Coordinates of C-alpha atoms in Angstrom, one line a residue:
Chain A
M1 CA 0.0 -0.2 0.0
A2 CA 1.3 3.2 -1.1
R3 CA 2.2 5.4 2.1
T4 CA 2.3 9.1 2.4
K5 CA 4.4 11.5 4.6
V6 CA 3.3 14.8 5.7
I7 CA 5.4 18.0 6.7
E8 CA 4.1 21.0 8.2
I9 CA 5.9 24.0 8.8
E10 CA 3.5 26.0 11.9
P11 CA 3.3 28.7 12.3
L12 CA 4.9 30.2 9.1
T13 CA 7.0 32.8 10.1
R14 CA 7.0 36.6 8.7
V15 CA 3.7 37.1 7.6
E16 CA 0.7 38.0 9.1
G17 CA -0.9 36.0 11.9
H18 CA -0.7 32.0 12.2
G19 CA -1.0 29.7 9.4
K20 CA 0.3 26.3 8.6
V21 CA 1.5 24.7 5.4
S22 CA 1.3 20.7 4.9
I23 CA 3.5 19.0 2.1
H24 CA 1.9 15.6 1.7
L25 CA 5.3 13.0 -0.1
D26 CA 4.4 9.4 -1.6
D27 CA 6.7 6.7 -1.3
N28 CA 9.4 8.4 -3.6
N29 CA 8.8 11.7 -1.5
N30 CA 7.7 13.4 -4.6
V31 CA 4.9 16.0 -4.0
K32 CA 1.7 15.0 -4.0
D33 CA -0.3 18.2 -2.5
A34 CA 0.5 20.9 -0.5
R35 CA -1.8 23.0 1.3
L36 CA -2.0 26.7 3.0
H37 CA -4.0 26.7 6.1
I38 CA -5.5 29.7 7.6
V39 CA -7.5 30.8 10.4
E40 CA -11.1 32.1 9.1
F41 CA -13.3 34.9 10.1
R42 CA -16.4 33.2 9.8
G43 CA -17.0 32.8 14.1
F44 CA -16.5 36.9 13.6
E45 CA -19.6 37.2 11.0
R46 CA -21.3 35.5 13.7
F47 CA -20.6 37.7 16.5
I48 CA -21.5 40.9 14.6
K49 CA -25.0 39.8 14.5
G50 CA -27.4 41.4 16.6
R51 CA -25.3 44.5 17.0
P52 CA -26.1 47.9 16.4
F53 CA -25.4 48.9 12.6
W54 CA -23.5 52.2 14.0
E55 CA -21.3 50.4 16.3
V56 CA -20.3 47.6 13.0
P57 CA -17.2 50.4 11.4
V58 CA -15.6 50.1 15.1
I59 CA -16.4 46.2 15.9
V60 CA -14.7 45.2 12.9
Q61 CA -11.6 46.5 13.4
R62 CA -11.1 43.8 16.4
L63 CA -11.2 41.2 13.6
C64 CA -7.4 42.1 13.5
G65 CA -4.6 44.7 14.3
I66 CA -3.0 44.6 11.2
C67 CA -5.4 46.0 8.9
P68 CA -8.4 47.6 11.3
V69 CA -9.1 50.5 8.9
S70 CA -9.7 48.7 5.9
H71 CA -12.6 46.8 8.2
Q72 CA -13.4 50.2 9.0
L73 CA -14.0 51.8 5.6
A74 CA -15.5 49.2 4.2
A75 CA -18.2 48.4 7.0
A76 CA -18.7 52.3 7.1
K77 CA -19.3 52.3 2.9
A78 CA -21.7 49.8 3.6
M79 CA -23.7 51.8 6.7
D80 CA -22.9 54.6 4.2
I81 CA -26.1 52.8 2.2
I82 CA -28.3 51.8 5.1
V83 CA -28.6 55.4 6.6
G84 CA -28.8 56.5 2.9
A85 CA -26.0 58.5 2.2
K86 CA -25.8 58.6 -1.6
K87 CA -23.0 60.8 -1.5
L88 CA -20.7 61.4 1.0
T89 CA -19.4 65.4 1.7
P90 CA -15.7 66.2 0.3
T91 CA -14.4 66.8 3.5
A92 CA -15.8 62.8 4.1
E93 CA -14.4 61.2 1.1
K94 CA -11.5 63.2 1.0
M95 CA -10.6 62.4 4.9
R96 CA -11.4 58.3 4.1
R97 CA -9.2 58.1 0.9
L98 CA -6.3 59.9 3.6
M99 CA -7.0 57.0 6.0
N100 CA -6.6 54.8 4.0
Y101 CA -3.5 56.0 1.8
G102 CA -2.0 56.1 5.2
Q103 CA -3.3 52.4 6.3
I104 CA -2.0 50.6 2.6
F105 CA 1.5 53.0 2.8
Q106 CA 2.5 51.6 6.3
S107 CA 1.3 48.4 6.0
H108 CA 3.4 47.7 2.3
V109 CA 6.3 49.6 4.2
L110 CA 6.3 47.0 6.9
H111 CA 6.0 44.6 4.8
F112 CA 9.2 45.1 2.3
F113 CA 11.5 46.9 4.6
H114 CA 10.7 44.4 7.9
L115 CA 9.3 40.8 6.9
C116 CA 10.5 40.3 3.2
S117 CA 13.4 42.4 2.3
P118 CA 16.0 39.7 4.2
D119 CA 14.7 37.5 1.9
L120 CA 15.6 39.9 -1.0
L121 CA 18.5 40.9 -0.1
F122 CA 20.4 37.9 2.0
G123 CA 19.2 35.4 -0.2
F124 CA 15.9 32.7 0.7
D125 CA 19.2 30.5 1.6
A126 CA 21.1 32.6 3.8
D127 CA 21.7 31.9 7.5
P128 CA 18.7 32.3 9.1
K129 CA 20.6 34.0 12.0
V130 CA 21.4 36.4 9.0
R131 CA 18.4 36.6 7.2
N132 CA 16.1 38.8 9.7
I133 CA 15.0 42.7 10.3
F134 CA 18.3 42.7 12.5
G135 CA 20.9 41.4 10.1
I136 CA 18.8 44.6 7.5
I137 CA 19.9 46.8 10.5
K138 CA 23.4 45.8 10.7
K139 CA 24.3 45.7 6.8
M140 CA 21.6 48.9 5.8
P141 CA 20.9 50.6 8.9
D142 CA 19.8 53.5 6.9
L143 CA 17.4 51.3 5.3
A144 CA 16.3 50.4 8.5
V145 CA 15.8 53.5 10.0
Q146 CA 13.6 54.6 7.0
G147 CA 11.4 51.3 7.6
V148 CA 10.6 52.5 10.8
M149 CA 10.3 55.9 9.9
M150 CA 7.9 55.6 6.9
R151 CA 5.8 53.4 9.2
K152 CA 5.4 55.8 11.8
Y153 CA 4.7 58.6 9.8
G154 CA 1.4 56.0 8.3
Q155 CA 0.3 55.1 11.5
E156 CA 0.0 59.1 12.5
I157 CA -2.2 59.7 9.6
I158 CA -4.2 56.7 10.5
K159 CA -4.1 58.3 14.3
A160 CA -5.1 61.6 12.6
T161 CA -7.9 60.6 10.5
S162 CA -9.7 57.8 12.6
G163 CA -9.1 59.5 15.8
K164 CA -7.1 56.9 17.9
K165 CA -4.6 54.1 16.9
I166 CA -7.0 51.3 18.5
H167 CA -10.4 51.2 17.4
G168 CA -10.6 54.4 15.6
T169 CA -13.9 55.9 15.3
G170 CA -13.6 58.5 12.6
A171 CA -15.7 56.7 9.6
V172 CA -19.2 56.9 11.0
P173 CA -22.4 55.7 8.6
G174 CA -23.0 58.8 7.0
G175 CA -19.3 60.3 6.9
I176 CA -16.8 61.2 9.0
N177 CA -16.4 62.7 12.7
K178 CA -13.7 64.6 12.5
N179 CA -11.7 67.1 9.8
L180 CA -7.7 67.4 9.4
S181 CA -6.5 70.7 12.0
I182 CA -4.1 72.8 10.2
K183 CA -1.5 72.0 13.1
E184 CA -1.9 68.2 12.2
R185 CA -1.4 69.1 8.0
D186 CA 1.1 70.8 8.9
G187 CA 2.9 68.1 10.5
F188 CA 2.6 66.2 7.9
L189 CA 4.4 68.4 5.2
K190 CA 6.5 68.7 6.9
D191 CA 8.4 65.1 6.0
I192 CA 6.5 64.8 3.2
A193 CA 9.6 65.4 0.7
K194 CA 11.7 63.0 3.2
M195 CA 9.4 60.4 2.7
K196 CA 8.9 60.8 -0.9
E197 CA 12.7 60.3 -1.2
W198 CA 12.6 57.1 0.3
S199 CA 9.3 55.9 -1.2
L200 CA 11.1 56.0 -4.7
G201 CA 14.7 54.9 -3.1
A202 CA 11.8 51.2 -1.9
L203 CA 10.6 51.3 -5.5
A204 CA 14.3 51.9 -7.0
L205 CA 15.0 48.4 -4.4
A206 CA 11.9 46.0 -5.7
R207 CA 12.5 47.4 -9.4
N208 CA 16.1 46.2 -9.6
Y209 CA 15.6 43.4 -7.4
T210 CA 13.2 42.4 -9.9
L211 CA 15.1 42.9 -13.6
E212 CA 18.6 41.2 -11.4
H213 CA 16.5 38.1 -11.0
M214 CA 14.1 37.9 -13.3
E215 CA 15.5 34.2 -14.7
M216 CA 14.3 33.3 -11.2
I217 CA 11.4 35.5 -10.5
Q218 CA 9.7 34.1 -14.2
D219 CA 9.5 30.7 -12.5
F220 CA 9.3 31.0 -8.9
A221 CA 5.5 30.2 -7.7
A222 CA 4.8 31.8 -11.2
F223 CA 1.5 30.5 -12.6
N224 CA -1.5 32.4 -14.8
S225 CA -4.8 33.2 -13.1
N226 CA -7.2 36.0 -13.3
H227 CA -7.0 38.6 -11.3
L228 CA -9.9 41.4 -10.0
S229 CA -9.5 44.7 -8.3
L230 CA -11.9 47.8 -8.1
V231 CA -10.6 50.5 -11.0
R232 CA -11.8 53.9 -11.4
E233 CA -14.6 55.0 -13.8
D234 CA -11.9 56.0 -16.2
G235 CA -9.8 52.7 -15.5
A236 CA -7.5 54.8 -13.6
L237 CA -6.4 52.8 -10.3
D238 CA -8.6 53.9 -6.6
L239 CA -7.7 52.4 -3.6
Y240 CA -11.0 53.6 -1.7
H241 CA -13.8 53.4 -4.4
G242 CA -14.6 52.3 -7.9
N243 CA -15.9 49.4 -9.6
L244 CA -15.1 46.0 -10.6
R245 CA -12.9 44.9 -13.0
A246 CA -11.8 41.3 -13.9
I247 CA -9.3 40.1 -16.0
D248 CA -8.0 36.7 -17.3
A249 CA -4.1 35.4 -17.5
E250 CA -3.8 37.3 -21.0
G251 CA -5.4 40.4 -20.4
N252 CA -9.1 40.1 -21.8
A253 CA -12.3 41.4 -19.8
I254 CA -14.3 38.7 -17.6
F255 CA -16.5 41.7 -16.6
N256 CA -15.8 45.2 -16.5
Q257 CA -17.3 48.6 -14.3
V258 CA -19.8 45.8 -12.2
D259 CA -21.0 47.8 -9.7
Y260 CA -19.6 45.6 -6.2
R261 CA -22.7 45.9 -4.7
N262 CA -23.9 43.1 -7.3
Y263 CA -20.6 41.2 -6.2
N264 CA -23.0 38.2 -5.8
D265 CA -23.8 38.1 -9.4
Y266 CA -20.1 37.7 -10.4
I267 CA -18.3 35.9 -7.1
M268 CA -19.1 32.1 -5.3
E269 CA -17.5 31.1 -2.2
E270 CA -16.2 27.7 -2.5
V271 CA -16.0 26.0 1.4
R272 CA -13.5 22.9 1.4
S273 CA -13.5 20.1 3.8
W274 CA -9.8 20.5 5.0
S275 CA -9.8 24.4 5.1
Y276 CA -11.6 26.4 7.9
N277 CA -11.5 29.2 4.9
K278 CA -13.0 30.0 1.8
F279 CA -12.4 29.9 -1.8
P280 CA -14.0 32.7 -3.8
F281 CA -14.0 32.1 -8.0
I282 CA -15.8 34.0 -11.1
K283 CA -18.9 32.7 -11.6
S284 CA -19.1 32.7 -15.5
R285 CA -15.7 30.6 -15.3
G286 CA -16.7 28.2 -12.7
Q287 CA -15.0 26.4 -9.6
N288 CA -12.1 25.2 -11.9
D289 CA -11.2 28.3 -13.8
G290 CA -12.5 31.0 -11.8
W291 CA -10.1 31.6 -8.6
Y292 CA -8.2 35.2 -8.8
R293 CA -5.6 37.0 -7.3
V294 CA -6.4 40.5 -5.7
G295 CA -3.9 42.8 -4.2
P296 CA -0.9 44.8 -5.8
L297 CA -0.1 42.7 -8.5
S298 CA -3.7 42.4 -9.7
R299 CA -4.3 45.9 -9.3
M300 CA -1.2 47.0 -11.4
N301 CA -2.8 44.4 -14.1
T302 CA -6.4 45.3 -14.0
V303 CA -5.8 49.1 -13.6
D304 CA -5.0 50.8 -17.4
F305 CA -3.4 54.0 -15.9
I306 CA -2.4 55.6 -12.8
D307 CA -3.3 59.5 -12.0
V308 CA -0.2 61.3 -9.9
P309 CA 3.1 61.3 -12.2
E310 CA 6.2 59.1 -10.2
S311 CA 3.9 56.0 -10.0
R312 CA 2.6 56.5 -13.5
K313 CA 5.9 56.2 -15.0
A314 CA 6.6 53.1 -12.0
H315 CA 3.1 51.4 -13.4
E316 CA 3.9 51.8 -17.2
E317 CA 7.7 50.4 -16.7
F318 CA 6.0 47.5 -14.8
K319 CA 3.5 46.8 -17.7
A320 CA 6.3 47.0 -20.5
L321 CA 7.8 44.6 -19.0
T322 CA 5.2 41.6 -20.2
N323 CA 4.4 43.9 -23.2
G324 CA 1.2 45.0 -21.4
K325 CA -0.2 41.7 -20.7
P326 CA -0.3 40.9 -17.1
N327 CA 2.6 39.9 -15.0
N328 CA 2.0 36.5 -13.6
M329 CA 4.8 36.3 -11.1
S330 CA 4.0 35.9 -7.4
L331 CA 7.4 37.5 -7.0
A332 CA 6.5 40.5 -8.5
Y333 CA 3.8 41.5 -5.8
H334 CA 6.9 43.4 -4.3
W335 CA 7.2 45.8 -7.1
A336 CA 4.0 46.4 -7.4
R337 CA 3.5 47.3 -3.7
M338 CA 6.0 49.5 -3.7
I339 CA 4.9 51.3 -6.4
E340 CA 1.6 51.8 -4.8
V341 CA 3.8 52.9 -2.1
V342 CA 4.7 55.6 -4.2
Y343 CA 1.0 55.7 -5.4
C344 CA 0.2 56.8 -2.0
I345 CA 2.5 59.5 -0.8
E346 CA 1.6 61.1 -3.8
K347 CA -2.2 60.7 -3.0
I348 CA -1.4 61.6 0.2
E349 CA 1.1 65.1 -0.2
Q350 CA -1.9 65.7 -3.5
L351 CA -4.5 65.7 -0.3
L352 CA -2.7 67.7 2.8
H353 CA -2.8 70.6 -0.2
D354 CA -6.7 70.1 -0.2
P355 CA -8.7 72.6 1.5
D356 CA -11.5 70.2 2.0
L357 CA -9.6 68.6 4.4
Q358 CA -10.2 71.1 6.9
G359 CA -13.9 71.8 6.2
D360 CA -16.5 71.1 8.6
D361 CA -19.4 69.7 6.5
L362 CA -19.0 66.0 7.7
L363 CA -22.1 64.1 8.0
V364 CA -24.8 63.3 5.0
K365 CA -27.8 60.9 5.4
G366 CA -31.0 59.7 3.2
D367 CA -33.5 57.1 3.2
R368 CA -32.8 54.6 5.3
A369 CA -32.0 51.3 3.5
E370 CA -31.7 47.4 4.7
E371 CA -28.9 46.2 3.0
G372 CA -25.6 47.4 2.3
I373 CA -22.3 46.7 0.8
G374 CA -19.0 48.1 1.3
L375 CA -15.8 47.4 -0.9
V376 CA -12.1 49.0 -0.4
E377 CA -8.7 48.2 -1.7
A378 CA -6.9 47.1 1.4
P379 CA -3.5 46.7 1.5
R380 CA -3.4 42.8 0.5
G381 CA -6.7 43.3 -1.9
T382 CA -10.2 43.7 -2.5
L383 CA -12.2 43.9 0.8
F384 CA -16.2 42.9 0.6
H385 CA -18.1 43.9 3.8
H386 CA -21.9 42.9 3.4
Y387 CA -24.7 43.3 5.6
R388 CA -28.5 43.7 6.0
V389 CA -30.0 45.9 9.6
N390 CA -33.7 45.3 10.7
E391 CA -35.8 47.9 11.4
Q392 CA -34.4 47.6 15.1
D393 CA -31.2 48.8 13.9
Q394 CA -29.7 45.5 14.6
V395 CA -27.3 43.3 12.1
T396 CA -29.0 39.9 10.8
Y397 CA -26.6 39.0 8.4
C398 CA -22.8 39.9 7.9
N399 CA -20.7 38.2 5.3
L400 CA -17.1 39.0 4.7
I401 CA -14.7 38.2 2.2
V402 CA -11.7 39.6 3.2
S403 CA -8.1 39.8 0.9
S404 CA -6.2 36.3 2.1
T405 CA -9.4 34.8 1.2
N406 CA -9.6 36.4 -2.3
N407 CA -5.6 35.1 -2.6
N408 CA -6.5 31.7 -0.7
E409 CA -6.7 29.2 -4.0
A410 CA -3.2 31.5 -5.6
M411 CA -1.7 31.1 -2.2
N412 CA -1.7 27.5 -2.0
R413 CA -1.3 27.3 -6.1
A414 CA 2.1 29.3 -5.1
V415 CA 2.7 26.3 -2.3
T416 CA 2.0 23.6 -4.1
K417 CA 4.5 25.0 -7.0
V418 CA 7.4 25.4 -4.7
A419 CA 7.0 22.1 -2.9
H420 CA 7.3 20.2 -6.4
D421 CA 10.1 22.8 -7.7
H422 CA 12.2 22.7 -4.1
I423 CA 10.6 19.8 -1.7
S424 CA 10.1 16.5 -4.3
G425 CA 12.6 14.0 -3.6
N426 CA 14.2 15.5 -0.5
P427 CA 12.3 14.5 2.7
T428 CA 14.6 16.0 5.1
I429 CA 13.7 19.4 6.1
T430 CA 15.9 22.4 6.0
E431 CA 15.4 25.6 7.0
G432 CA 15.9 26.7 3.3
M433 CA 13.5 24.2 2.2
L434 CA 10.8 25.7 4.8
N435 CA 11.7 29.1 3.6
H436 CA 11.3 28.6 -0.1
V437 CA 7.7 27.9 1.0
E438 CA 7.3 30.8 3.0
V439 CA 8.6 33.2 0.6
A440 CA 6.3 32.5 -2.0
V441 CA 3.4 33.0 0.9
R442 CA 4.9 35.9 2.0
A443 CA 4.7 37.7 -1.5
Y444 CA 1.1 37.8 -1.4
D445 CA 1.4 39.4 2.6
P446 CA -1.5 37.5 3.5
C447 CA -3.0 38.2 6.9
L448 CA -3.2 35.1 8.4
S449 CA -4.5 37.1 12.0
C450 CA -6.2 35.2 14.8
A451 CA -5.7 38.3 16.6
T452 CA -4.8 36.5 20.3
H453 CA -1.6 35.9 21.8
A454 CA -0.4 36.2 24.7
L455 CA 3.4 35.8 26.4
G456 CA 5.4 33.1 25.0
Q457 CA 3.0 31.2 22.5
M458 CA 4.6 31.1 19.3
P459 CA 6.7 28.0 18.5
L460 CA 7.7 27.7 15.1
T461 CA 7.6 23.7 14.1
G462 CA 8.2 21.2 11.1
E463 CA 7.0 17.9 11.2
L464 CA 7.4 14.7 9.0
Y465 CA 5.2 12.1 9.9
D466 CA 4.4 8.8 8.3
A467 CA 0.9 7.6 7.0
E468 CA 0.2 6.2 10.6
G469 CA 1.4 9.0 12.1
T470 CA 4.5 8.4 13.5
L471 CA 6.8 11.8 13.8
L472 CA 9.4 11.1 12.1
E473 CA 11.0 14.7 12.3
R474 CA 10.6 17.4 14.1
K475 CA 12.4 20.9 14.3
S476 CA 10.9 23.5 16.3
R477 CA 12.0 27.3 17.2
T478 CA 10.4 29.8 19.3
I479 CA 9.5 33.2 17.8
Chain B
M1 CA 13.8 73.2 32.9
K2 CA 14.8 69.5 33.7
S3 CA 12.0 67.7 35.0
D4 CA 13.1 65.7 38.0
F5 CA 11.3 62.6 37.2
P6 CA 12.5 60.3 34.6
K7 CA 10.2 59.9 31.3
I8 CA 8.0 56.8 31.7
L9 CA 6.2 55.3 29.3
L10 CA 3.7 52.2 29.5
I11 CA 2.5 50.5 26.6
G12 CA -0.3 48.4 27.1
Y13 CA -1.6 46.1 24.6
G14 CA -3.3 43.1 23.5
N15 CA -7.1 42.2 22.3
P16 CA -9.6 43.8 24.3
A17 CA -12.5 41.8 21.8
R18 CA -10.9 38.6 23.1
C19 CA -11.8 38.8 27.0
D20 CA -8.7 38.7 29.3
D21 CA -6.1 39.1 26.3
G22 CA -7.2 43.0 26.6
L23 CA -5.9 43.2 30.3
G24 CA -2.9 45.6 28.9
P25 CA -5.0 48.1 27.2
A26 CA -7.3 48.0 30.0
L27 CA -4.5 49.2 32.2
A28 CA -3.6 52.0 30.1
A29 CA -7.3 53.3 29.7
K30 CA -7.1 52.9 34.2
L31 CA -4.2 55.0 34.2
E32 CA -4.9 57.1 31.0
A33 CA -8.0 58.6 33.5
T34 CA -5.7 59.6 36.1
S35 CA -2.7 61.9 35.0
I36 CA 0.2 61.0 36.1
Q37 CA 3.4 63.3 35.9
G38 CA 6.3 62.0 33.9
L39 CA 4.1 59.0 32.6
T40 CA 2.7 58.8 29.0
I41 CA 0.5 55.9 28.0
E42 CA 0.2 54.1 24.8
S43 CA -2.3 51.3 24.2
D44 CA -2.5 48.9 21.1
Y45 CA -3.2 45.4 20.1
Q46 CA 0.2 44.5 19.0
L47 CA 3.6 45.9 19.7
T48 CA 4.7 47.2 16.4
V49 CA 8.4 47.9 15.2
E50 CA 7.6 51.9 15.2
D51 CA 7.1 51.6 19.1
A52 CA 10.9 51.1 18.7
H53 CA 11.2 55.7 18.2
D54 CA 8.7 56.0 21.4
V55 CA 10.6 53.6 23.3
S56 CA 13.9 55.7 22.5
R57 CA 12.5 59.0 23.5
H58 CA 12.0 57.9 27.0
D59 CA 13.9 57.4 30.2
I60 CA 11.8 53.8 31.1
V61 CA 9.5 51.6 29.6
I62 CA 6.7 49.7 31.4
F63 CA 5.6 47.0 28.8
A64 CA 1.9 45.5 30.2
D65 CA 0.5 42.5 28.5
A66 CA -2.3 39.7 29.8
A67 CA 0.3 36.6 31.1
L68 CA -1.0 32.9 31.1
E69 CA 1.9 31.3 33.0
V70 CA 2.6 34.1 35.7
K71 CA 2.0 34.2 39.2
E72 CA -1.2 35.6 40.4
P73 CA -2.1 38.8 40.2
F74 CA 1.0 40.2 38.5
S75 CA 4.9 39.6 37.1
F76 CA 7.2 42.8 36.9
Y77 CA 10.4 42.1 35.8
E78 CA 13.0 44.2 34.2
I79 CA 13.8 43.4 30.8
M80 CA 17.0 43.3 28.2
P81 CA 17.4 43.5 24.2
Q82 CA 16.8 40.3 22.4
S83 CA 17.1 40.1 18.5
P84 CA 14.5 37.3 17.8
V85 CA 14.9 35.2 14.5
S86 CA 11.9 35.9 13.1
F87 CA 9.1 38.5 13.7
S88 CA 5.6 39.4 11.9
T89 CA 3.8 42.3 13.2
H90 CA 1.7 39.5 15.4
S91 CA 4.6 38.6 17.1
V92 CA 7.0 41.8 17.7
T93 CA 7.9 40.6 21.8
P94 CA 9.1 43.8 23.7
E95 CA 12.6 42.6 23.9
A96 CA 12.7 42.7 19.9
V97 CA 11.2 46.1 20.7
L98 CA 14.1 47.3 22.9
S99 CA 16.5 45.2 20.4
F100 CA 14.9 48.0 17.8
A101 CA 15.6 50.7 19.7
Q102 CA 19.1 50.2 20.8
N103 CA 20.1 49.3 17.4
I104 CA 18.5 51.4 15.5
F105 CA 17.8 54.5 17.6
R106 CA 21.4 53.6 20.2
S107 CA 18.9 54.0 22.8
R108 CA 19.3 52.7 26.6
V109 CA 16.4 52.6 27.9
R110 CA 15.6 50.5 30.9
A111 CA 12.5 48.3 30.6
Y112 CA 10.2 46.3 32.6
M113 CA 7.5 43.7 31.5
L114 CA 4.2 44.1 33.9
G115 CA 2.5 40.7 32.7
I116 CA -0.8 40.9 34.1
R117 CA -2.4 37.3 34.9
G118 CA -5.4 36.3 32.5
Y119 CA -7.7 33.2 32.5
E120 CA -9.9 33.3 29.8
F121 CA -8.4 34.5 25.8
N122 CA -10.1 32.0 23.4
R123 CA -13.1 33.6 23.0
F124 CA -14.7 36.8 21.4
G125 CA -16.0 39.3 24.1
E126 CA -15.2 43.1 25.5
R127 CA -15.2 41.6 29.0
L128 CA -12.3 40.5 31.4
S129 CA -12.9 37.4 33.9
E130 CA -13.5 38.0 37.8
K131 CA -10.5 37.4 38.9
A132 CA -8.6 39.3 35.9
E133 CA -10.4 41.9 36.9
S134 CA -8.8 41.7 40.7
N135 CA -5.8 41.7 39.0
L136 CA -6.2 44.2 36.8
E137 CA -6.8 46.6 39.6
K138 CA -3.9 45.0 42.2
A139 CA -1.5 46.1 38.8
F140 CA -3.1 49.4 38.9
V141 CA -2.7 50.8 42.2
F142 CA 1.2 49.0 41.7
I143 CA 1.8 51.7 38.9
E144 CA 0.1 54.2 40.7
Q145 CA 2.2 53.5 43.8
M146 CA 5.0 53.6 41.9
S147 CA 3.9 57.1 40.3
R148 CA 3.8 58.8 43.5
A149 CA 7.3 57.5 44.7
S150 CA 10.3 58.1 43.3
W151 CA 10.4 55.9 40.1
T152 CA 13.9 55.2 40.2
G153 CA 14.3 53.4 43.3
L154 CA 11.3 51.9 43.9
L155 CA 12.1 49.9 40.7
K156 CA 14.9 48.3 41.7
R157 CA 13.3 46.9 45.0
N158 CA 9.7 45.6 43.2
I159 CA 11.6 44.0 41.1
L160 CA 12.8 41.5 43.6
E161 CA 9.8 41.6 45.2
T162 CA 7.4 40.6 42.3
R163 CA 9.2 38.8 39.8

């Protein structure tokens, strides 16, 4: 009888939250299957039911501490519909946009400088004692300082727009509850030139790495897929609002300029027995062919152009690399992510010079509705929030499709491909082998949040079992 | 004029929606309501790399978190910078923050861990268990008393008493 061995990598390191990879090997140590397991938010969807709708933009931030702003904004957009706010005031919309740019800026920066740069700058197989952020600090201290100060800049923007760092209350149904003071604005303007300079430096780093390692990147965790994101009505990149566009691996439109409130007509979610995480797919393409990617790479693929100068130039160069066709290389996420860092800081600068941010007209209301759907582009991709509310103002239905769920199939394919390419025939667990798999997952910057922690509870363990469940090999370290 | 009080930073962290995991932010909220000279309060879901910048601008930092494996009602001990092999923003340890502060900003801050004993972590709920509430109150009184005296002198003695 054929025997199956299972290697488990748990938890994954240098990703947000907790997850594990299981790799199944046959008798000849060839990879039969590889899976990424993520903690799902189903419990939270139930937790929301019965809560007053106006609390939701605050409560959903407790989904996780990594991208609370994205959840706040998606929920607020859904609740705008509930309170009948068809069009926000300029101050409200621009404050929300500023909040979103701050969030994406700081999130991308953290990922690039502190989570993935050790792989890129030291190599996937480098000694793990060196291949970490402290190795970066030692070798490139200026880069480390930039990473921290850029992240802090984005966090301060969140604080100024959302009210506070934890459980911000800035975005409320129908608008916003504060504007940006002149003092706050001037504080941000003081550092904007430095932030732009550093952002362009990070973009150059990611671009150059991609071009210099193109032979490897063309193959490493690379595969064709569909791509999905919001796009503005004129086809420009828009991280806060727009319509849905999906394209296939060749760039052909699957659907275009779809009102996201009709997402249920276009997207379905599949449940698989081995995972708590859902697998969304495009209905018209079916379960097997309809899965898609989201996030920076997909956004660079779906949008026609960017409307601010430096990131526009960068996007054009990015597109030229694949002759205008979609880029399907997982490791190109890093370059795409840094284009968005430049985009965000250019947009932040533009907004800081806009007097609407000091306006006092913050809220609008209209006819009450029973159902609201809100979408934003979160750092990791398209984020769906869908609610129904009864006459007592209580939430009766909640469905969330979070960014990392949208990328679920793609991450599983990335893990499988890398396992085939780098593990097959080699049953011994090595740190370098674990890291190749993790590099593939890290490219997507998934948020595998479980949102709880306590002192001293984070062992990293790799285990090799035979088919009878006998432990053959185990490696562990505490992080 | 330079103040006689050292600049103290207390960071209370944890997830208030996960029952006792919210002990850190709960302590921060209680202290925030009590204006204490020289004491700056921060609160967040988890520690982040940019905390290193704030930490580097203080003389003493106290990290307040929920803890599972400590004596009741809380533990309090000095910690040192330590560079982890790996991290994500979900698992930046206080020692790692100190290491960032030391390596990036050349900080020489003294740091202490205040681990408040908690009991319920694995369910959603914005409430503390009864025993955690009691431990929180004792931790609050401890920090308040330390604040009313000379921090630097008391810290040394209390490390030995509560470790």
